[in-house]
mmCIF file of C-alpha atoms in Angstrom:
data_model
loop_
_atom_site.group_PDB
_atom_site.id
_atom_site.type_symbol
_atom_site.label_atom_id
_atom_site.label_comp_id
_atom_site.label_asym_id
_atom_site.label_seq_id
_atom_site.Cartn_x
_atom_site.Cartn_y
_atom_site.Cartn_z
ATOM 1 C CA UNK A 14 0.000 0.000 0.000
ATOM 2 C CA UNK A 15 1.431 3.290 -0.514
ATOM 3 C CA UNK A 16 0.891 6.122 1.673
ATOM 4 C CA UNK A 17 1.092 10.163 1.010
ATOM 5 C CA UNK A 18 1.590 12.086 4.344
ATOM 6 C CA UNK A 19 0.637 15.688 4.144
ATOM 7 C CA UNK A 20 0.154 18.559 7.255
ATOM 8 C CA UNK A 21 -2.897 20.521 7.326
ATOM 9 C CA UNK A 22 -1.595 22.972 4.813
ATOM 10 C CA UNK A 23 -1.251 20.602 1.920
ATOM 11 C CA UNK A 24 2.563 19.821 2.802
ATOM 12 C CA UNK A 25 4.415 16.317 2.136
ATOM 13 C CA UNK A 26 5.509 15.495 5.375
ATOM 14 C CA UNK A 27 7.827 13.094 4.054
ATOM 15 C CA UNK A 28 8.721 13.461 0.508
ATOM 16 C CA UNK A 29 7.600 10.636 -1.300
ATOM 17 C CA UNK A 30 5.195 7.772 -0.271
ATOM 18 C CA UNK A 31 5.241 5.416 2.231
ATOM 19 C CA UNK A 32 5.287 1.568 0.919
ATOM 20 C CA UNK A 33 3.505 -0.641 3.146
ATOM 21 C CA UNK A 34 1.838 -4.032 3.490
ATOM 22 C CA UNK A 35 -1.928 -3.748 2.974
ATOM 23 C CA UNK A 36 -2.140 -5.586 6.372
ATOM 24 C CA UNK A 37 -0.090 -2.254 8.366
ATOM 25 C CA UNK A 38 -2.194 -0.781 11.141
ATOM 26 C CA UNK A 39 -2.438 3.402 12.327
ATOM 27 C CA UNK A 40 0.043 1.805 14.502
ATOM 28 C CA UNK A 41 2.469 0.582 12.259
ATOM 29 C CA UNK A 42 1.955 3.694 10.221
ATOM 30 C CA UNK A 43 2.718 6.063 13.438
ATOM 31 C CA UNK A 44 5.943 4.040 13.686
ATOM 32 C CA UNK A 45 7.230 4.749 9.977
ATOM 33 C CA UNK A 46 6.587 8.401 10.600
ATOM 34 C CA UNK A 47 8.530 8.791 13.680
ATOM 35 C CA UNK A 48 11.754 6.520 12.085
ATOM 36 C CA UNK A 49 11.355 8.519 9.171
ATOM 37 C CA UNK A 50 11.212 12.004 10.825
ATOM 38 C CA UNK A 51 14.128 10.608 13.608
ATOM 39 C CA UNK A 52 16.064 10.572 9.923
ATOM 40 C CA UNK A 53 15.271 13.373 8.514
ATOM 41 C CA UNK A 54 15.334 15.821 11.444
ATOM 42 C CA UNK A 55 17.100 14.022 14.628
ATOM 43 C CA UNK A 56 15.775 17.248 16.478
ATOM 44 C CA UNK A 57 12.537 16.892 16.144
ATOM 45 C CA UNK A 58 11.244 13.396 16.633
ATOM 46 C CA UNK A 59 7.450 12.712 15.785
ATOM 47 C CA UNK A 60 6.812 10.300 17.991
ATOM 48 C CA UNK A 61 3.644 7.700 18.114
ATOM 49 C CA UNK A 62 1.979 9.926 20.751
ATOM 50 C CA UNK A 63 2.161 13.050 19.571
ATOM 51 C CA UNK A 64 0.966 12.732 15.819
ATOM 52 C CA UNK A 65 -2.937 13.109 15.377
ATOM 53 C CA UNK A 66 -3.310 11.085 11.708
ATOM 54 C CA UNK A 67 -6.773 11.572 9.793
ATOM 55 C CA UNK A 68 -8.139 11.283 6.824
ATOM 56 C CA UNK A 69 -8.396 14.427 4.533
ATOM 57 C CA UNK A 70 -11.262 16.730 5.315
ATOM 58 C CA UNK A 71 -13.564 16.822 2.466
ATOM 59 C CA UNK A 72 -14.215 20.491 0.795
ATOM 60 C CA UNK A 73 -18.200 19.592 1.422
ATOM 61 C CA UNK A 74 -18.468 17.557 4.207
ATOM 62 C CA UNK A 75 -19.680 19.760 7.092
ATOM 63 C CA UNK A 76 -18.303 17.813 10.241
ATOM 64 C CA UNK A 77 -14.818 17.320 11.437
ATOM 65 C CA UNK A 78 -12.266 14.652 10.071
ATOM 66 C CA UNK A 79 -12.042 11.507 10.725
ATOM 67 C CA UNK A 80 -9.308 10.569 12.962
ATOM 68 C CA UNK A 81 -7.176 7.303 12.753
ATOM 69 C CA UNK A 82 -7.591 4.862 15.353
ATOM 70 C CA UNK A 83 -4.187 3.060 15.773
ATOM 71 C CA UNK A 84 -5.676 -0.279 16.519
ATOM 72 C CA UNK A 85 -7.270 -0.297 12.983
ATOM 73 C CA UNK A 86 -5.703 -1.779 9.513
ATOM 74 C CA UNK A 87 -5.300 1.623 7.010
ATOM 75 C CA UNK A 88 -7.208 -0.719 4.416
ATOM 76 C CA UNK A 89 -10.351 -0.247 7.047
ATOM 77 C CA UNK A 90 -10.177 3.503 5.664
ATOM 78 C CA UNK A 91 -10.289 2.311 1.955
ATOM 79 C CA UNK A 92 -12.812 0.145 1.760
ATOM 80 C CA UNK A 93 -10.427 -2.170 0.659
ATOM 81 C CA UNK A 94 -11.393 -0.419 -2.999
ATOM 82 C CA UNK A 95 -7.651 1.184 -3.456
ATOM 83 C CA UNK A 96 -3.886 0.778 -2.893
ATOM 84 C CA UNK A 97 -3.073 4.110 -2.017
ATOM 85 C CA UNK A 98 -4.029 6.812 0.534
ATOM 86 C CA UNK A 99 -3.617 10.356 1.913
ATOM 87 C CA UNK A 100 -3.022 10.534 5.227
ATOM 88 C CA UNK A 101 -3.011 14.687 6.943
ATOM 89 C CA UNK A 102 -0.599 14.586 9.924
ATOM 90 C CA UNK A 103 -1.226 17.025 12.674
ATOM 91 C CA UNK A 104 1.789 17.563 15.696
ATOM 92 C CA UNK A 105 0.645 17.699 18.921
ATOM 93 C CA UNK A 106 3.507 19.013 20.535
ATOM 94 C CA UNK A 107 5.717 17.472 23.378
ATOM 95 C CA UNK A 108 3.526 15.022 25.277
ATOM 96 C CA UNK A 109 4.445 14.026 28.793
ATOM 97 C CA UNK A 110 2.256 10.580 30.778
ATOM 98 C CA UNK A 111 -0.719 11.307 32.359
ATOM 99 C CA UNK A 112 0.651 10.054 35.249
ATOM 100 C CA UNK A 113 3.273 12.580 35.097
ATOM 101 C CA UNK A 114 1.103 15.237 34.656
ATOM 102 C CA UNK A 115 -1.039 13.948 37.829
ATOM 103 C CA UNK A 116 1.846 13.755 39.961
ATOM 104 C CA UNK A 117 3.017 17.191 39.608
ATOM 105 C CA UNK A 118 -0.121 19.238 40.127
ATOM 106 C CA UNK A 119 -0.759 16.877 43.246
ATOM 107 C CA UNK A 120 2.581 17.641 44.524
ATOM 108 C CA UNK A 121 2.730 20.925 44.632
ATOM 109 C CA UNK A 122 -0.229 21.484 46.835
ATOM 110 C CA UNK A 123 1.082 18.519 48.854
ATOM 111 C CA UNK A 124 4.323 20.057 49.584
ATOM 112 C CA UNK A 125 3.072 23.520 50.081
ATOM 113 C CA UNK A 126 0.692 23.983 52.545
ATOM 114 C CA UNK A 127 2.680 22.132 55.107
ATOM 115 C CA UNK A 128 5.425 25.329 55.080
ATOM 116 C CA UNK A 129 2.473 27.621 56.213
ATOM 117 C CA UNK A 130 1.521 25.609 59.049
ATOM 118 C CA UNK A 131 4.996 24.648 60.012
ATOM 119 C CA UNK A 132 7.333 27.015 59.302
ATOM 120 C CA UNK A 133 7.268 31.012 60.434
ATOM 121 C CA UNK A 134 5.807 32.594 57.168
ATOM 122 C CA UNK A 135 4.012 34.827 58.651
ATOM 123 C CA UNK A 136 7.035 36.652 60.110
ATOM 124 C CA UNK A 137 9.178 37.620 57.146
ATOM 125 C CA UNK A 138 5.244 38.791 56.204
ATOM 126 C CA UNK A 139 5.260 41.164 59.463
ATOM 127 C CA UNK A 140 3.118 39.609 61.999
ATOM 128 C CA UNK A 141 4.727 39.881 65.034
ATOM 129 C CA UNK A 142 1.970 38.530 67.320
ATOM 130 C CA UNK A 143 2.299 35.282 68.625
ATOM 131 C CA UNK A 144 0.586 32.600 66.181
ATOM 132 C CA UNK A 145 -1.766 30.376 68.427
ATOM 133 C CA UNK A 146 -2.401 27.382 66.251
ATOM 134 C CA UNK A 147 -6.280 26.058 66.663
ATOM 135 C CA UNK A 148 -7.060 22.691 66.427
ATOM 136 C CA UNK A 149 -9.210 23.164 63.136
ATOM 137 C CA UNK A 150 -6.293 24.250 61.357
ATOM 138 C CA UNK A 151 -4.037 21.152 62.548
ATOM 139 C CA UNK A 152 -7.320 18.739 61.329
ATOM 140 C CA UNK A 153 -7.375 21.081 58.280
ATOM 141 C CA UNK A 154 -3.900 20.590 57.374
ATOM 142 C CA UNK A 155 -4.128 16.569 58.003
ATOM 143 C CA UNK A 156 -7.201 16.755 55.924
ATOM 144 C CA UNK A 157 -5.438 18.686 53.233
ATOM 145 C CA UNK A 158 -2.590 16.161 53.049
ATOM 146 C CA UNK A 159 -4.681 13.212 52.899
ATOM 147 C CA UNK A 160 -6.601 14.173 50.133
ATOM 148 C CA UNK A 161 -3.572 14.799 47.812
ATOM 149 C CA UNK A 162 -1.807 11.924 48.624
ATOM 150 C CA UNK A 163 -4.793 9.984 48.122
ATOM 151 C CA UNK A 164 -4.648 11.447 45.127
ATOM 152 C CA UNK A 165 -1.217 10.567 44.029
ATOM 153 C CA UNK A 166 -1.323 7.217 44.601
ATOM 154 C CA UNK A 167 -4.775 6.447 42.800
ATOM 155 C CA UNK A 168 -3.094 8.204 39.597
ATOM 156 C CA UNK A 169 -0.227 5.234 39.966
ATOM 157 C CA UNK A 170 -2.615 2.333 41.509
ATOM 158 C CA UNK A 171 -5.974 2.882 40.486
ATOM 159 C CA UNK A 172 -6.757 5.132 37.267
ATOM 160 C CA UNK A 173 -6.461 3.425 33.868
ATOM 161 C CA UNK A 174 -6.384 6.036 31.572
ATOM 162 C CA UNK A 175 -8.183 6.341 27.588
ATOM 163 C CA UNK A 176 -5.175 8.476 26.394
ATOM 164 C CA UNK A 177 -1.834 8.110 26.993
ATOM 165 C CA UNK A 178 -0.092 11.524 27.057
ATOM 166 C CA UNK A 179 -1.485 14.645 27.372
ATOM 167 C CA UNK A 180 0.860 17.883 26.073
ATOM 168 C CA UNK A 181 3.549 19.502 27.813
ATOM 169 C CA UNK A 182 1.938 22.791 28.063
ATOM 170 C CA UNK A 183 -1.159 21.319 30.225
ATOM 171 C CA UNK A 184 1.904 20.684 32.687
ATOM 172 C CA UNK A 185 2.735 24.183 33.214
ATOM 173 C CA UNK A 186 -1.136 25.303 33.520
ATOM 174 C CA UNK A 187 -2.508 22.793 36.247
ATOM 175 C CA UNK A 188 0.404 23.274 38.575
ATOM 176 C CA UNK A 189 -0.330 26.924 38.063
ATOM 177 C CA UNK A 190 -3.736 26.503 39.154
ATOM 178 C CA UNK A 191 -3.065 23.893 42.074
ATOM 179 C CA UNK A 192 -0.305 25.428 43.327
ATOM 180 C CA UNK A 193 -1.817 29.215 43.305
ATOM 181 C CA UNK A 194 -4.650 28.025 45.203
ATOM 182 C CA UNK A 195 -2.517 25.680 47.598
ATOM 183 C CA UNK A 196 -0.288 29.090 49.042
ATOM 184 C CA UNK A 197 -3.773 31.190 49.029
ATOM 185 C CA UNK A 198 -5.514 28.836 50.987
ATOM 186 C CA UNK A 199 -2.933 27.798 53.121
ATOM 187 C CA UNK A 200 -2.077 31.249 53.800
ATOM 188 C CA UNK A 201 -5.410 32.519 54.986
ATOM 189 C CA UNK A 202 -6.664 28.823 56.849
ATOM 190 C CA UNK A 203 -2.847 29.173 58.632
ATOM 191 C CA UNK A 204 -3.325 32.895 59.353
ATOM 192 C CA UNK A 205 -2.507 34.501 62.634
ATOM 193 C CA UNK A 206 -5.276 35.888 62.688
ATOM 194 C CA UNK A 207 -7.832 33.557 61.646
ATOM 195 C CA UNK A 208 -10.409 33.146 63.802
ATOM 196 C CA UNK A 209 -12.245 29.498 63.567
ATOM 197 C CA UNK A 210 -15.621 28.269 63.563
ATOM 198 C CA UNK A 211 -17.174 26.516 66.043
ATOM 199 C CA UNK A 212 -16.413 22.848 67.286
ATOM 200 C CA UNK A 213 -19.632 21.650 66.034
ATOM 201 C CA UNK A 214 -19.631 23.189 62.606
ATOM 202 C CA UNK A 215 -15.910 21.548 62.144
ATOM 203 C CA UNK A 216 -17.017 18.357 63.169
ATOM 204 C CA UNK A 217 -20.176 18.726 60.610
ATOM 205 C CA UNK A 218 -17.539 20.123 57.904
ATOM 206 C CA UNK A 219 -15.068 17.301 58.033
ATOM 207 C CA UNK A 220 -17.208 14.395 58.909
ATOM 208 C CA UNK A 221 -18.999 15.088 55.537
ATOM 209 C CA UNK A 222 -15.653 15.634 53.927
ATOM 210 C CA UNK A 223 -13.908 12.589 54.949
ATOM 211 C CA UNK A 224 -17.191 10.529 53.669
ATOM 212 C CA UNK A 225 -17.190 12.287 50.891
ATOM 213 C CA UNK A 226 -12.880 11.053 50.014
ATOM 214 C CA UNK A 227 -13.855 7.160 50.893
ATOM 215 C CA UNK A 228 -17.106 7.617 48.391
ATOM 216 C CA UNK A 229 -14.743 9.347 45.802
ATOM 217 C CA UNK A 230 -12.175 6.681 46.056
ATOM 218 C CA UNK A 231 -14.507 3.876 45.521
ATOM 219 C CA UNK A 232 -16.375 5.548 42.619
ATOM 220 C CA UNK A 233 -12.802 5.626 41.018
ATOM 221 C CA UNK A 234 -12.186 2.093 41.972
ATOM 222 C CA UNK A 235 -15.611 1.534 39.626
ATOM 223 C CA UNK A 236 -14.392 3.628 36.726
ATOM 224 C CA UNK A 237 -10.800 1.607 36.788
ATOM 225 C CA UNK A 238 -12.887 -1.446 36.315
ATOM 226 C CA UNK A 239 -15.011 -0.340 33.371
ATOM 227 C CA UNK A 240 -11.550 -0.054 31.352
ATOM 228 C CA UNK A 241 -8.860 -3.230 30.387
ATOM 229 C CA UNK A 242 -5.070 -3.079 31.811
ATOM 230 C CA UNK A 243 -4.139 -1.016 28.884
ATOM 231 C CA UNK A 244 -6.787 1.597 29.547
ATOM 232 C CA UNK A 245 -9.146 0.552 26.680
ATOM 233 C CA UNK A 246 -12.624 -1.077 26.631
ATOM 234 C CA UNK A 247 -14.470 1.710 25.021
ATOM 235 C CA UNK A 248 -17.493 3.820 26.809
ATOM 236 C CA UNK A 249 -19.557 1.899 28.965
ATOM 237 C CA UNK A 250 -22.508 3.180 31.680
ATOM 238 C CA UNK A 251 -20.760 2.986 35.123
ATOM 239 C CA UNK A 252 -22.939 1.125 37.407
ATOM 240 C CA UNK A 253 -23.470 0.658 40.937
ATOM 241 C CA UNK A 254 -22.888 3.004 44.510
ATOM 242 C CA UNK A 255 -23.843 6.199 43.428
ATOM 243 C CA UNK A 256 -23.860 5.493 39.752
ATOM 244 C CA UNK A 257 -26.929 4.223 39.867
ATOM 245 C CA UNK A 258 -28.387 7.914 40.123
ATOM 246 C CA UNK A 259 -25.409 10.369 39.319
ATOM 247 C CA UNK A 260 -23.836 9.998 36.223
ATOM 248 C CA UNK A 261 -20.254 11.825 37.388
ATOM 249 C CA UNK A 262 -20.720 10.457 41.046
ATOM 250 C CA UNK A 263 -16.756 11.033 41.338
ATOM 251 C CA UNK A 264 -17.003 14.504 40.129
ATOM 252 C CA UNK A 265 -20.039 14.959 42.939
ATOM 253 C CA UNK A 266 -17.910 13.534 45.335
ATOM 254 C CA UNK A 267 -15.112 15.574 44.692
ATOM 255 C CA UNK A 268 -17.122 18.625 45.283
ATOM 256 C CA UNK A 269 -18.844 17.759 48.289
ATOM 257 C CA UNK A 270 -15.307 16.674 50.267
ATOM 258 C CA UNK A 271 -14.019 20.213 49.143
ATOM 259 C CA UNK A 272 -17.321 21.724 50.625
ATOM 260 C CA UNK A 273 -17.114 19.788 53.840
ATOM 261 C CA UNK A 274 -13.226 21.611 54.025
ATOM 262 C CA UNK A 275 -14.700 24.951 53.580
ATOM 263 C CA UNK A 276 -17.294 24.587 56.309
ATOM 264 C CA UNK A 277 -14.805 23.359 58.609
ATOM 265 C CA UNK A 278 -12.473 25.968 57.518
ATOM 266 C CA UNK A 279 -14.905 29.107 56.444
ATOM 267 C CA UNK A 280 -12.301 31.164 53.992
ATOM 268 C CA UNK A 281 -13.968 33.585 51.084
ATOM 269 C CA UNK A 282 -10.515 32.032 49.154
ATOM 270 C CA UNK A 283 -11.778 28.287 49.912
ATOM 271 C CA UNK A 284 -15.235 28.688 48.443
ATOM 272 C CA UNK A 285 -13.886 30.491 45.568
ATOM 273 C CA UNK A 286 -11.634 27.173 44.798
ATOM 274 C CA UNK A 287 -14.381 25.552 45.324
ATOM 275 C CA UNK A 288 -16.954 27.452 42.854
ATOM 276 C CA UNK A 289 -13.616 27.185 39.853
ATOM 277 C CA UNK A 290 -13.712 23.492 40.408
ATOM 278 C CA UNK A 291 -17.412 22.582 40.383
ATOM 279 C CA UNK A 292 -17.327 25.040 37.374
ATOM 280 C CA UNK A 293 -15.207 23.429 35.558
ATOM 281 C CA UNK A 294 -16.251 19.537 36.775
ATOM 282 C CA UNK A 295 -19.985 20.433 35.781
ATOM 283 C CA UNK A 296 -18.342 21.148 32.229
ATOM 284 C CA UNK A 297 -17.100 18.076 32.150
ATOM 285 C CA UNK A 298 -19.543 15.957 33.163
ATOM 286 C CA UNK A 299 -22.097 17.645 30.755
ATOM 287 C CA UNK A 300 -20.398 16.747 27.948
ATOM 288 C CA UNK A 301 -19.785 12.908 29.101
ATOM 289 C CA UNK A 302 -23.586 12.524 30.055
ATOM 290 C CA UNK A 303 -24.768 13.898 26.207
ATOM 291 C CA UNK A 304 -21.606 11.615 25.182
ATOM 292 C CA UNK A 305 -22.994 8.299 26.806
ATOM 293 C CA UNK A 306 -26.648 9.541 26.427
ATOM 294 C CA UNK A 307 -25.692 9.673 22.411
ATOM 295 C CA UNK A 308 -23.877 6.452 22.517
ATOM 296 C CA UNK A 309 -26.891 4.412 24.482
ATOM 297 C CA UNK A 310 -29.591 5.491 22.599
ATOM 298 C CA UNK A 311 -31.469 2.054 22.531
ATOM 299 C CA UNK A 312 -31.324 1.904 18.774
ATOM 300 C CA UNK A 313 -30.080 -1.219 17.203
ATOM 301 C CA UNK A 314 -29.656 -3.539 19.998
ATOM 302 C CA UNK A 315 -27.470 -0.505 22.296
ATOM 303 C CA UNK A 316 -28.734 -0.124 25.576
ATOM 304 C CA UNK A 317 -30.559 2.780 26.658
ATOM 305 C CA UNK A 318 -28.666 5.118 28.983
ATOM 306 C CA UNK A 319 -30.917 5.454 32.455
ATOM 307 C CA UNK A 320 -32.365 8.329 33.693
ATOM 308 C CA UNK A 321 -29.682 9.937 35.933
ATOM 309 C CA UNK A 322 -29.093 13.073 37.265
ATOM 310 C CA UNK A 323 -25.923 14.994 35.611
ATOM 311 C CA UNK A 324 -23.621 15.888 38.870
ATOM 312 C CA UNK A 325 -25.835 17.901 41.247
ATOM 313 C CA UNK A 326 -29.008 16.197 42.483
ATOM 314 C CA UNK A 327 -31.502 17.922 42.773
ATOM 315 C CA UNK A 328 -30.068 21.081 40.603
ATOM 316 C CA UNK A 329 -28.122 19.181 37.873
#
């Protein structure tokens, strides 16, 4: 089979075409573009994970391209009606694990919030007064710590993930956003001058939030299972625990355990971390309830996705 790689603009990636067997996969394919661009330009390697491969957009075809999947034979994309193809390469930039990626957002806040509580911050700041430590900031900052390592290890023993890289850049922008709110909340819950709640609304805030971390954990423990050992097995509806009415249950969790924190801790800073994250969770789980509503549509022999609230019973 021979094979003409182009970019977007029309460009021959690689001058020439590619002769393969009619039996090569995307795979297969991925790997003769990264040996051939390792050739041609040792500084810029295109490896397997960051090239996005599709077929070429058609001048009257209204929706988006169709993109390669690598477990697929290229002949799957023919028809089996022709020998050749076109093939429109897209970079995607450095990509780093998603593991990686988890790690070092988690870490940050980790590491961080610790130096307020520990260390005297608050003097180079100019506080002279003596810092009396409460006992909701001591169960705040064990709380704090728990949840990110928590985190940390379920991104090396528990999530399976669909992708496996995700680029470089996103690196740089979610330890910006983890580790800016880490020092801002740590700085005001760790404050000399913070004056705490009261014993019973602490006890309310935490015991909610520390339910709220063993429900999260086990509704991950559910998603792992819905994928194989190499993080495939397609969409499928998650099922059972709090599944069986929410369709992100670990997105709901995740935002009640951060509101249990702020109503044991009561800082303007804290609920505005915590309205940015819903935010952005309710995003996502929008789009993956129309995505799993659209894919179990009861047509054809599917199944029909259940009625389920989106994130937020009873709002959402």
């Amino acid at each position: 089979m021979k094979v003409t790689v182009t970019t977007r603009s029309g460009r021959e990636l690689i001058k020439g075409q590619l002769d393969l067997n009619t039996n090569t996969t995307v795979a297969d394919l991925q790997d003769a573009i990264h040996q051939k661009s390792e050739f041609l330009n040792p500084f810029k390697k295109y490896y397997p994970s960051r090239q996005r491969l599709t077929l070429p957009h058609q001048p009257q075809s209204k929706g988006k391209p169709i993109v390669l999947q690598y477990k697929k034979c290229l002949t799957d994309y023919t028809n089996g009606n022709s020998d050749t193809i076109t093939i429109v390469f897209k970079d995607l930039g450095p990509q780093v694990s998603y593991r990686t990626l988890f790690f070092f957002e988690y870490l940050g806040p980790l590491l961080l919030y610790p130096i307020f509580y520990y260390f005297p911050v608050y003097q180079y700041l100019g506080y002279e007064t003596k810092h009396v430590i409460h006992p909701v900031q001591t169960y705040a900052l064990y709380y704090w710590c728990l949840h990110y390592f928590k985190r940390i290890m379920e991104t090396f023993f528990v999530h399976r993930f669909s992708h496996a890289t995700s680029p470089l850049s996103n690196v740089f922008r979610n330890c910006a956003y983890y580790w800016t709110f880490s020092c801002f909340i740590a700085y005001y819950v760790n404050h000399p001058l913070y004056v705490p709640v009261s014993k019973f609304q602490m006890k309310i805030g935490f015991g909610l939030g520390l339910v709220m971390q063993a429900s999260n954990f086990y509704c991950h423990v559910i998603l792992r299972n819905l994928r194989g050992q190499n993080g495939n097995g397609g969409y499928q509806i998650p099922r059972g625990f709090l599944f069986n009415f929410v369709t992100c249950a670990n997105y709901t969790t995740e935002i009640y355990q951060w509101l249990g924190f702020n109503v044991a801790t009561q800082t303007v800073v804290g609920y505005i971390f915590l309205v940015v994250a819903a935010s952005i969770m309710t995003n996502w789980a929008l789009a993956k309830h129309r995505r799993l509503r659209k894919l179990f549509d009861g047509k054809e022999g599917r199944p029909k996705y259940p009625r389920r609230w989106v994130i937020l019973p009873p709002f959402l």
